[in-house]
């Protein structure tokens, strides 16, 4: 590992932190440097089983990671209700921030986090991994093609996975005091980001929840859907759930073409991902078929998308640390837009499914 590798600390031993620990190990410009947990024993076991180097620091508190002067950046996979405190504290301690989604309970909390990062000259990024897969770039290139896709008119996004009875009783994502947004904050975050991505991050004008969400006994959302509309004629819908079979689809319809992807959140194969497109299609004679047939496009990658996320984040942090660059504004901007839409959908749910205006 070169001298300019960004040294990561991780706050907490969440299951998703295992995946990101591996991603940090795979990234050529990052290194696992510290892990902190409220239990020193738990932190030690996590480090031993997740590829931390022998020289890595193991701490029995989150504060100790933030107080370590050699930690450049922290990854925070704590429950959402703890993000505001620990993310702001991390920024005050001059640590660049890779924040697990959902990033906050609402945009007011996120604004405090972003302000803390900005005022301290720090890079912020949310951990939405699929944004960093080269397939995502290739898909957006098609969506931007005026001849083969045209003008975006409709997007539908889904992300669902059927969880176990144990999950429904014990996971933090169904606890109102830990992750009060439930599936809307978890799987819904991906759906909203996919829609915004397809719309080149133009915020919709309104959001409206569809039908009555499914709740658990504690009032946490287990399944819901929503529609979004823009000033022009664009529309979008999404469905997110902890109760349906695995699905992670995007369908984007344009005036001249369409795009479909069936595994946008996590590709079925780590180093190979596909999507399909159709352009300028029409019925064949007698309407017994249509042509041209959809094209399947394959994207190969040497690194999995989570490692590419760490690599990009570390490059931005390195540019600040070693070259006096300014923090990249793209990532906090699109994170905030995603949270704004999540907030509007939640407000619609809480207000009897009434449409809610989205204001930046």
mmCIF file of C-alpha atoms in Angstrom:
data_model
loop_
_atom_site.group_PDB
_atom_site.id
_atom_site.type_symbol
_atom_site.label_atom_id
_atom_site.label_comp_id
_atom_site.label_asym_id
_atom_site.label_seq_id
_atom_site.Cartn_x
_atom_site.Cartn_y
_atom_site.Cartn_z
ATOM 1 C CA UNK A 1 0.000 0.000 0.000
ATOM 2 C CA UNK A 2 1.471 3.353 -1.029
ATOM 3 C CA UNK A 3 2.117 6.288 1.281
ATOM 4 C CA UNK A 4 -0.913 8.122 -0.071
ATOM 5 C CA UNK A 5 -3.435 5.436 0.881
ATOM 6 C CA UNK A 6 -6.361 6.932 2.784
ATOM 7 C CA UNK A 7 -6.585 5.496 6.288
ATOM 8 C CA UNK A 8 -10.115 4.427 7.199
ATOM 9 C CA UNK A 9 -11.714 4.077 10.573
ATOM 10 C CA UNK A 10 -15.055 2.288 10.949
ATOM 11 C CA UNK A 11 -17.599 3.138 13.627
ATOM 12 C CA UNK A 12 -19.424 0.006 14.679
ATOM 13 C CA UNK A 13 -19.536 -3.630 13.613
ATOM 14 C CA UNK A 14 -22.729 -3.685 11.547
ATOM 15 C CA UNK A 15 -23.153 -6.489 9.026
ATOM 16 C CA UNK A 16 -22.786 -4.049 6.108
ATOM 17 C CA UNK A 17 -19.430 -2.980 7.577
ATOM 18 C CA UNK A 18 -18.089 -6.421 6.671
ATOM 19 C CA UNK A 19 -18.784 -5.715 2.995
ATOM 20 C CA UNK A 20 -17.247 -2.246 3.167
ATOM 21 C CA UNK A 21 -14.208 -3.559 5.052
ATOM 22 C CA UNK A 22 -13.574 -5.911 2.146
ATOM 23 C CA UNK A 23 -14.098 -3.023 -0.269
ATOM 24 C CA UNK A 24 -11.506 -0.916 1.559
ATOM 25 C CA UNK A 25 -9.063 -3.831 1.401
ATOM 26 C CA UNK A 26 -9.653 -4.195 -2.349
ATOM 27 C CA UNK A 27 -9.315 -0.490 -3.115
ATOM 28 C CA UNK A 28 -5.795 0.432 -4.287
ATOM 29 C CA UNK A 29 -5.812 3.813 -2.518
ATOM 30 C CA UNK A 30 -7.320 2.933 0.849
ATOM 31 C CA UNK A 31 -6.369 0.921 3.906
ATOM 32 C CA UNK A 32 -8.179 -0.439 6.951
ATOM 33 C CA UNK A 33 -6.661 1.474 9.839
ATOM 34 C CA UNK A 34 -9.063 1.399 12.797
ATOM 35 C CA UNK A 35 -12.280 -0.158 14.065
ATOM 36 C CA UNK A 36 -14.290 1.062 17.040
ATOM 37 C CA UNK A 37 -17.147 -0.551 18.908
ATOM 38 C CA UNK A 38 -18.797 -0.014 22.270
ATOM 39 C CA UNK A 39 -17.287 -3.428 23.069
ATOM 40 C CA UNK A 40 -13.529 -3.871 22.684
ATOM 41 C CA UNK A 41 -14.020 -7.621 22.423
ATOM 42 C CA UNK A 42 -16.513 -7.187 19.600
ATOM 43 C CA UNK A 43 -14.182 -4.796 17.771
ATOM 44 C CA UNK A 44 -11.278 -7.240 18.130
ATOM 45 C CA UNK A 45 -13.326 -10.115 16.732
ATOM 46 C CA UNK A 46 -14.533 -7.961 13.856
ATOM 47 C CA UNK A 47 -10.988 -6.917 12.926
ATOM 48 C CA UNK A 48 -9.740 -10.497 13.093
ATOM 49 C CA UNK A 49 -12.492 -11.863 10.856
ATOM 50 C CA UNK A 50 -12.632 -9.055 8.280
ATOM 51 C CA UNK A 51 -9.130 -8.704 6.934
ATOM 52 C CA UNK A 52 -7.805 -5.898 9.094
ATOM 53 C CA UNK A 53 -3.986 -5.770 8.991
ATOM 54 C CA UNK A 54 -2.060 -6.681 12.138
ATOM 55 C CA UNK A 55 -1.134 -3.036 12.756
ATOM 56 C CA UNK A 56 -4.750 -1.819 12.655
ATOM 57 C CA UNK A 57 -6.008 -0.022 15.743
ATOM 58 C CA UNK A 58 -8.847 -1.640 17.672
ATOM 59 C CA UNK A 59 -10.825 0.596 20.000
ATOM 60 C CA UNK A 60 -13.540 0.028 22.577
ATOM 61 C CA UNK A 61 -15.426 3.193 21.681
ATOM 62 C CA UNK A 62 -16.438 5.261 18.661
ATOM 63 C CA UNK A 63 -14.816 8.358 20.188
ATOM 64 C CA UNK A 64 -11.391 6.720 20.201
ATOM 65 C CA UNK A 65 -11.526 6.229 16.418
ATOM 66 C CA UNK A 66 -12.414 9.898 15.920
ATOM 67 C CA UNK A 67 -9.656 10.991 18.323
ATOM 68 C CA UNK A 68 -6.983 9.038 16.436
ATOM 69 C CA UNK A 69 -5.000 11.685 14.515
ATOM 70 C CA UNK A 70 -3.927 9.177 11.859
ATOM 71 C CA UNK A 71 -7.464 8.318 10.739
ATOM 72 C CA UNK A 72 -8.226 10.260 7.543
ATOM 73 C CA UNK A 73 -11.812 9.168 6.947
ATOM 74 C CA UNK A 74 -14.550 7.269 8.717
ATOM 75 C CA UNK A 75 -17.230 4.956 7.445
ATOM 76 C CA UNK A 76 -20.355 5.210 9.595
ATOM 77 C CA UNK A 77 -22.827 2.278 9.367
ATOM 78 C CA UNK A 78 -24.602 3.034 12.646
ATOM 79 C CA UNK A 79 -28.400 3.113 13.011
ATOM 80 C CA UNK A 80 -29.879 6.166 11.296
ATOM 81 C CA UNK A 81 -30.995 7.746 14.564
ATOM 82 C CA UNK A 82 -27.318 7.969 15.582
ATOM 83 C CA UNK A 83 -26.047 9.506 12.350
ATOM 84 C CA UNK A 84 -26.538 13.146 13.267
ATOM 85 C CA UNK A 85 -24.488 12.937 16.458
ATOM 86 C CA UNK A 86 -21.641 10.811 15.170
ATOM 87 C CA UNK A 87 -21.397 12.285 11.673
ATOM 88 C CA UNK A 88 -21.241 15.839 13.004
ATOM 89 C CA UNK A 89 -18.715 14.814 15.641
ATOM 90 C CA UNK A 90 -16.613 13.077 12.979
ATOM 91 C CA UNK A 91 -16.586 16.275 10.922
ATOM 92 C CA UNK A 92 -15.646 18.333 13.976
ATOM 93 C CA UNK A 93 -12.730 15.933 14.439
ATOM 94 C CA UNK A 94 -11.697 16.584 10.801
ATOM 95 C CA UNK A 95 -12.590 13.155 9.476
ATOM 96 C CA UNK A 96 -13.895 12.794 5.929
ATOM 97 C CA UNK A 97 -17.252 11.041 5.930
ATOM 98 C CA UNK A 98 -18.555 7.984 4.084
ATOM 99 C CA UNK A 99 -22.055 7.667 5.518
ATOM 100 C CA UNK A 100 -24.273 4.624 5.208
ATOM 101 C CA UNK A 101 -27.782 5.176 3.904
ATOM 102 C CA UNK A 102 -30.336 6.212 4.884
ATOM 103 C CA UNK A 103 -28.102 9.113 5.811
ATOM 104 C CA UNK A 104 -30.523 10.848 8.191
ATOM 105 C CA UNK A 105 -34.062 10.754 9.508
ATOM 106 C CA UNK A 106 -34.899 13.945 7.609
ATOM 107 C CA UNK A 107 -33.297 16.692 5.546
ATOM 108 C CA UNK A 108 -32.941 18.965 8.571
ATOM 109 C CA UNK A 109 -30.598 16.442 10.153
ATOM 110 C CA UNK A 110 -28.746 15.932 6.889
ATOM 111 C CA UNK A 111 -28.248 19.678 6.472
ATOM 112 C CA UNK A 112 -26.487 19.772 9.834
ATOM 113 C CA UNK A 113 -24.213 16.921 8.752
ATOM 114 C CA UNK A 114 -23.434 18.559 5.407
ATOM 115 C CA UNK A 115 -22.783 21.921 7.043
ATOM 116 C CA UNK A 116 -20.330 20.306 9.459
ATOM 117 C CA UNK A 117 -18.471 18.670 6.561
ATOM 118 C CA UNK A 118 -18.465 21.797 4.412
ATOM 119 C CA UNK A 119 -17.309 24.137 7.176
ATOM 120 C CA UNK A 120 -14.398 21.822 7.914
ATOM 121 C CA UNK A 121 -13.390 21.329 4.251
ATOM 122 C CA UNK A 122 -14.267 17.632 4.294
ATOM 123 C CA UNK A 123 -15.491 15.225 1.654
ATOM 124 C CA UNK A 124 -18.936 13.721 2.187
ATOM 125 C CA UNK A 125 -20.368 10.767 0.297
ATOM 126 C CA UNK A 126 -23.277 8.438 0.969
ATOM 127 C CA UNK A 127 -22.647 4.737 0.543
ATOM 128 C CA UNK A 128 -24.978 4.093 -2.406
ATOM 129 C CA UNK A 129 -22.696 1.584 -4.072
ATOM 130 C CA UNK A 130 -24.394 1.054 -7.438
ATOM 131 C CA UNK A 131 -23.681 4.663 -8.391
ATOM 132 C CA UNK A 132 -20.018 3.701 -8.811
ATOM 133 C CA UNK A 133 -20.405 0.660 -11.075
ATOM 134 C CA UNK A 134 -19.234 1.354 -14.643
ATOM 135 C CA UNK A 135 -22.561 -0.054 -15.850
ATOM 136 C CA UNK A 136 -24.252 2.956 -14.267
ATOM 137 C CA UNK A 137 -22.157 5.272 -16.433
ATOM 138 C CA UNK A 138 -22.955 3.209 -19.516
ATOM 139 C CA UNK A 139 -26.676 3.232 -18.784
ATOM 140 C CA UNK A 140 -26.703 6.987 -18.299
ATOM 141 C CA UNK A 141 -24.869 7.411 -21.590
ATOM 142 C CA UNK A 142 -27.813 5.680 -23.277
ATOM 143 C CA UNK A 143 -30.360 7.789 -21.383
ATOM 144 C CA UNK A 144 -28.533 10.897 -22.629
ATOM 145 C CA UNK A 145 -28.680 9.851 -26.295
ATOM 146 C CA UNK A 146 -31.245 12.055 -28.089
ATOM 147 C CA UNK A 147 -31.503 9.681 -31.045
ATOM 148 C CA UNK A 148 -31.786 6.329 -29.278
ATOM 149 C CA UNK A 149 -33.556 7.288 -26.056
ATOM 150 C CA UNK A 150 -34.934 10.766 -26.586
ATOM 151 C CA UNK A 151 -36.607 12.679 -23.777
ATOM 152 C CA UNK A 152 -37.317 10.906 -20.512
ATOM 153 C CA UNK A 153 -41.021 10.404 -19.877
ATOM 154 C CA UNK A 154 -41.400 7.707 -17.223
ATOM 155 C CA UNK A 155 -39.345 5.782 -14.668
ATOM 156 C CA UNK A 156 -40.376 2.890 -12.454
ATOM 157 C CA UNK A 157 -38.002 1.562 -9.788
ATOM 158 C CA UNK A 158 -38.333 -1.286 -7.322
ATOM 159 C CA UNK A 159 -36.242 -2.729 -4.538
ATOM 160 C CA UNK A 160 -37.632 -5.419 -2.317
ATOM 161 C CA UNK A 161 -36.455 -8.474 -0.479
ATOM 162 C CA UNK A 162 -38.384 -10.895 1.657
ATOM 163 C CA UNK A 163 -36.990 -10.937 5.188
ATOM 164 C CA UNK A 164 -37.070 -13.597 7.892
ATOM 165 C CA UNK A 165 -39.294 -13.600 10.969
ATOM 166 C CA UNK A 166 -36.145 -12.896 13.000
ATOM 167 C CA UNK A 167 -35.480 -9.770 10.918
ATOM 168 C CA UNK A 168 -39.037 -8.555 11.424
ATOM 169 C CA UNK A 169 -38.644 -8.899 15.186
ATOM 170 C CA UNK A 170 -35.049 -7.817 15.742
ATOM 171 C CA UNK A 171 -33.413 -5.895 12.899
ATOM 172 C CA UNK A 172 -32.639 -2.226 13.513
ATOM 173 C CA UNK A 173 -34.504 -1.371 10.299
ATOM 174 C CA UNK A 174 -37.816 -2.225 11.940
ATOM 175 C CA UNK A 175 -37.163 -0.419 15.223
ATOM 176 C CA UNK A 176 -38.752 3.049 15.494
ATOM 177 C CA UNK A 177 -36.020 4.364 17.797
ATOM 178 C CA UNK A 178 -33.176 3.198 15.539
ATOM 179 C CA UNK A 179 -34.306 3.373 11.895
ATOM 180 C CA UNK A 180 -37.718 4.962 11.988
ATOM 181 C CA UNK A 181 -38.043 5.219 8.194
ATOM 182 C CA UNK A 182 -38.160 1.435 7.820
ATOM 183 C CA UNK A 183 -38.132 0.157 4.264
ATOM 184 C CA UNK A 184 -38.661 3.672 2.890
ATOM 185 C CA UNK A 185 -35.251 4.672 4.205
ATOM 186 C CA UNK A 186 -33.601 1.384 3.293
ATOM 187 C CA UNK A 187 -34.873 -0.019 -0.008
ATOM 188 C CA UNK A 188 -36.797 3.156 -0.852
ATOM 189 C CA UNK A 189 -33.574 5.168 -0.789
ATOM 190 C CA UNK A 190 -32.309 3.145 -3.746
ATOM 191 C CA UNK A 191 -35.546 3.584 -5.673
ATOM 192 C CA UNK A 192 -35.587 7.344 -5.199
ATOM 193 C CA UNK A 193 -31.911 7.626 -6.138
ATOM 194 C CA UNK A 194 -32.532 5.570 -9.281
ATOM 195 C CA UNK A 195 -35.376 7.858 -10.325
ATOM 196 C CA UNK A 196 -33.382 11.025 -9.671
ATOM 197 C CA UNK A 197 -30.405 9.554 -11.520
ATOM 198 C CA UNK A 198 -32.550 8.805 -14.572
ATOM 199 C CA UNK A 199 -33.917 12.369 -14.440
ATOM 200 C CA UNK A 200 -30.374 13.798 -14.254
ATOM 201 C CA UNK A 201 -31.114 14.830 -10.649
ATOM 202 C CA UNK A 202 -33.921 17.209 -11.543
ATOM 203 C CA UNK A 203 -36.149 17.285 -8.477
ATOM 204 C CA UNK A 204 -39.787 16.347 -9.036
ATOM 205 C CA UNK A 205 -42.458 18.901 -8.189
ATOM 206 C CA UNK A 206 -44.655 16.620 -6.088
ATOM 207 C CA UNK A 207 -44.635 13.278 -4.334
ATOM 208 C CA UNK A 208 -47.657 11.212 -3.418
ATOM 209 C CA UNK A 209 -47.768 7.928 -1.552
ATOM 210 C CA UNK A 210 -49.691 5.145 -3.259
ATOM 211 C CA UNK A 211 -52.359 3.370 -1.226
ATOM 212 C CA UNK A 212 -51.812 2.551 2.418
ATOM 213 C CA UNK A 213 -48.330 1.355 3.447
ATOM 214 C CA UNK A 214 -47.825 -1.822 5.446
ATOM 215 C CA UNK A 215 -46.583 -1.218 8.989
ATOM 216 C CA UNK A 216 -45.337 -3.405 11.798
ATOM 217 C CA UNK A 217 -46.853 -3.201 15.280
ATOM 218 C CA UNK A 218 -44.399 -0.441 16.210
ATOM 219 C CA UNK A 219 -45.542 1.718 13.297
ATOM 220 C CA UNK A 220 -42.464 1.231 11.107
ATOM 221 C CA UNK A 221 -43.044 0.984 7.344
ATOM 222 C CA UNK A 222 -42.492 -2.506 5.920
ATOM 223 C CA UNK A 223 -43.768 -1.841 2.364
ATOM 224 C CA UNK A 224 -44.881 1.250 0.460
ATOM 225 C CA UNK A 225 -45.044 2.873 -2.959
ATOM 226 C CA UNK A 226 -45.185 6.415 -4.303
ATOM 227 C CA UNK A 227 -45.559 8.460 -7.458
ATOM 228 C CA UNK A 228 -43.515 11.509 -8.417
ATOM 229 C CA UNK A 229 -44.274 14.187 -10.999
ATOM 230 C CA UNK A 230 -42.300 17.022 -12.547
ATOM 231 C CA UNK A 231 -43.166 20.449 -13.965
ATOM 232 C CA UNK A 232 -43.070 18.936 -17.450
ATOM 233 C CA UNK A 233 -44.720 15.630 -18.365
ATOM 234 C CA UNK A 234 -42.243 13.304 -16.620
ATOM 235 C CA UNK A 235 -43.655 10.859 -14.078
ATOM 236 C CA UNK A 236 -42.170 8.164 -11.902
ATOM 237 C CA UNK A 237 -43.298 5.453 -9.511
ATOM 238 C CA UNK A 238 -41.514 3.213 -7.076
ATOM 239 C CA UNK A 239 -42.240 0.313 -4.760
ATOM 240 C CA UNK A 240 -40.089 -0.761 -1.836
ATOM 241 C CA UNK A 241 -40.650 -3.613 0.579
ATOM 242 C CA UNK A 242 -39.328 -5.996 3.203
ATOM 243 C CA UNK A 243 -42.196 -8.372 2.414
ATOM 244 C CA UNK A 244 -41.840 -9.179 -1.313
ATOM 245 C CA UNK A 245 -39.457 -11.442 -3.157
ATOM 246 C CA UNK A 246 -36.094 -10.077 -4.255
ATOM 247 C CA UNK A 247 -36.469 -7.458 -6.976
ATOM 248 C CA UNK A 248 -34.272 -4.516 -7.966
ATOM 249 C CA UNK A 249 -35.521 -3.157 -11.271
ATOM 250 C CA UNK A 250 -35.398 0.103 -13.190
ATOM 251 C CA UNK A 251 -37.526 0.712 -16.273
ATOM 252 C CA UNK A 252 -36.948 4.063 -17.962
ATOM 253 C CA UNK A 253 -39.082 5.079 -20.930
ATOM 254 C CA UNK A 254 -38.111 7.790 -23.392
ATOM 255 C CA UNK A 255 -39.690 9.236 -26.521
ATOM 256 C CA UNK A 256 -37.407 7.125 -28.724
ATOM 257 C CA UNK A 257 -36.195 4.283 -26.541
ATOM 258 C CA UNK A 258 -36.324 2.413 -23.266
ATOM 259 C CA UNK A 259 -33.908 0.969 -20.725
ATOM 260 C CA UNK A 260 -34.374 -1.966 -18.369
ATOM 261 C CA UNK A 261 -32.108 -3.347 -15.668
ATOM 262 C CA UNK A 262 -33.030 -6.104 -13.234
ATOM 263 C CA UNK A 263 -30.213 -6.003 -10.664
ATOM 264 C CA UNK A 264 -29.236 -2.364 -10.352
ATOM 265 C CA UNK A 265 -28.658 -2.387 -6.574
ATOM 266 C CA UNK A 266 -26.405 -5.457 -6.490
ATOM 267 C CA UNK A 267 -25.383 -7.093 -9.793
ATOM 268 C CA UNK A 268 -26.043 -10.818 -9.987
ATOM 269 C CA UNK A 269 -22.373 -11.272 -10.852
ATOM 270 C CA UNK A 270 -19.733 -9.267 -9.030
ATOM 271 C CA UNK A 271 -17.587 -8.468 -12.050
ATOM 272 C CA UNK A 272 -20.149 -8.599 -14.860
ATOM 273 C CA UNK A 273 -23.394 -6.643 -15.164
ATOM 274 C CA UNK A 274 -25.997 -6.292 -17.900
ATOM 275 C CA UNK A 275 -28.835 -4.036 -18.971
ATOM 276 C CA UNK A 276 -31.105 -3.998 -22.000
ATOM 277 C CA UNK A 277 -32.189 -1.214 -24.331
ATOM 278 C CA UNK A 278 -34.699 -0.746 -27.121
ATOM 279 C CA UNK A 279 -34.726 2.079 -29.638
ATOM 280 C CA UNK A 280 -37.182 3.274 -32.278
ATOM 281 C CA UNK A 281 -39.142 0.029 -32.113
ATOM 282 C CA UNK A 282 -42.387 -0.683 -33.931
ATOM 283 C CA UNK A 283 -44.735 -3.565 -34.643
ATOM 284 C CA UNK A 284 -43.862 -5.875 -37.491
ATOM 285 C CA UNK A 285 -46.461 -6.730 -40.141
ATOM 286 C CA UNK A 286 -49.717 -8.107 -38.697
ATOM 287 C CA UNK A 287 -48.481 -7.028 -35.236
ATOM 288 C CA UNK A 288 -47.172 -10.516 -34.510
ATOM 289 C CA UNK A 289 -43.999 -9.117 -33.002
ATOM 290 C CA UNK A 290 -41.942 -5.962 -32.837
ATOM 291 C CA UNK A 291 -38.535 -4.861 -34.034
ATOM 292 C CA UNK A 292 -35.746 -4.129 -33.644
ATOM 293 C CA UNK A 293 -35.327 -6.539 -30.766
ATOM 294 C CA UNK A 294 -33.919 -5.273 -27.439
ATOM 295 C CA UNK A 295 -30.145 -5.197 -27.147
ATOM 296 C CA UNK A 296 -28.388 -6.632 -24.099
ATOM 297 C CA UNK A 297 -25.273 -4.735 -23.007
ATOM 298 C CA UNK A 298 -22.625 -6.243 -20.722
ATOM 299 C CA UNK A 299 -20.231 -4.246 -18.573
ATOM 300 C CA UNK A 300 -17.140 -5.863 -17.055
ATOM 301 C CA UNK A 301 -15.254 -4.553 -14.040
ATOM 302 C CA UNK A 302 -12.114 -5.672 -12.226
ATOM 303 C CA UNK A 303 -13.323 -4.318 -8.899
ATOM 304 C CA UNK A 304 -16.778 -4.741 -7.340
ATOM 305 C CA UNK A 305 -18.908 -1.615 -7.120
ATOM 306 C CA UNK A 306 -18.341 -1.140 -3.384
ATOM 307 C CA UNK A 307 -14.569 -1.110 -3.924
ATOM 308 C CA UNK A 308 -15.009 1.392 -6.761
ATOM 309 C CA UNK A 309 -17.014 3.540 -4.349
ATOM 310 C CA UNK A 310 -14.193 3.448 -1.808
ATOM 311 C CA UNK A 311 -11.667 4.141 -4.553
ATOM 312 C CA UNK A 312 -13.542 7.221 -5.778
ATOM 313 C CA UNK A 313 -14.138 8.520 -2.278
ATOM 314 C CA UNK A 314 -10.471 7.981 -1.386
ATOM 315 C CA UNK A 315 -9.373 9.788 -4.542
ATOM 316 C CA UNK A 316 -11.442 12.806 -3.534
ATOM 317 C CA UNK A 317 -10.107 12.687 0.017
ATOM 318 C CA UNK A 318 -6.561 12.323 -1.296
ATOM 319 C CA UNK A 319 -6.981 15.349 -3.549
ATOM 320 C CA UNK A 320 -7.975 17.398 -0.510
ATOM 321 C CA UNK A 321 -5.266 15.989 1.738
ATOM 322 C CA UNK A 322 -2.341 16.035 -0.672
ATOM 323 C CA UNK A 323 -3.230 18.680 -3.268
ATOM 324 C CA UNK A 324 -5.311 21.226 -1.338
ATOM 325 C CA UNK A 325 -8.332 20.557 -3.547
ATOM 326 C CA UNK A 326 -11.846 21.430 -2.465
ATOM 327 C CA UNK A 327 -14.440 18.823 -1.606
ATOM 328 C CA UNK A 328 -16.513 17.535 -4.530
ATOM 329 C CA UNK A 329 -20.022 19.019 -4.232
ATOM 330 C CA UNK A 330 -21.779 16.429 -6.404
ATOM 331 C CA UNK A 331 -22.171 13.829 -3.666
ATOM 332 C CA UNK A 332 -23.686 16.000 -0.922
ATOM 333 C CA UNK A 333 -25.982 17.579 -3.519
ATOM 334 C CA UNK A 334 -27.491 14.333 -4.785
ATOM 335 C CA UNK A 335 -27.657 12.914 -1.269
ATOM 336 C CA UNK A 336 -29.694 15.919 -0.154
ATOM 337 C CA UNK A 337 -32.034 15.637 -3.151
ATOM 338 C CA UNK A 338 -32.631 11.981 -2.347
ATOM 339 C CA UNK A 339 -33.447 12.851 1.254
ATOM 340 C CA UNK A 340 -35.820 15.631 0.144
ATOM 341 C CA UNK A 341 -37.863 13.149 -1.887
ATOM 342 C CA UNK A 342 -37.839 10.581 0.937
ATOM 343 C CA UNK A 343 -39.110 13.300 3.284
ATOM 344 C CA UNK A 344 -41.894 14.251 0.867
ATOM 345 C CA UNK A 345 -43.063 10.651 0.476
ATOM 346 C CA UNK A 346 -43.054 10.216 4.260
ATOM 347 C CA UNK A 347 -45.046 13.445 4.624
ATOM 348 C CA UNK A 348 -47.582 12.173 2.081
ATOM 349 C CA UNK A 349 -47.908 8.912 4.014
ATOM 350 C CA UNK A 350 -48.407 10.810 7.260
ATOM 351 C CA UNK A 351 -50.985 13.154 5.685
ATOM 352 C CA UNK A 352 -53.463 10.653 4.336
ATOM 353 C CA UNK A 353 -51.719 10.065 0.975
ATOM 354 C CA UNK A 354 -52.073 13.710 -0.049
ATOM 355 C CA UNK A 355 -49.616 15.101 -2.631
ATOM 356 C CA UNK A 356 -46.692 16.967 -1.116
ATOM 357 C CA UNK A 357 -44.736 19.743 -2.803
ATOM 358 C CA UNK A 358 -40.977 19.199 -2.999
ATOM 359 C CA UNK A 359 -38.952 22.332 -2.392
ATOM 360 C CA UNK A 360 -35.178 22.497 -2.551
#
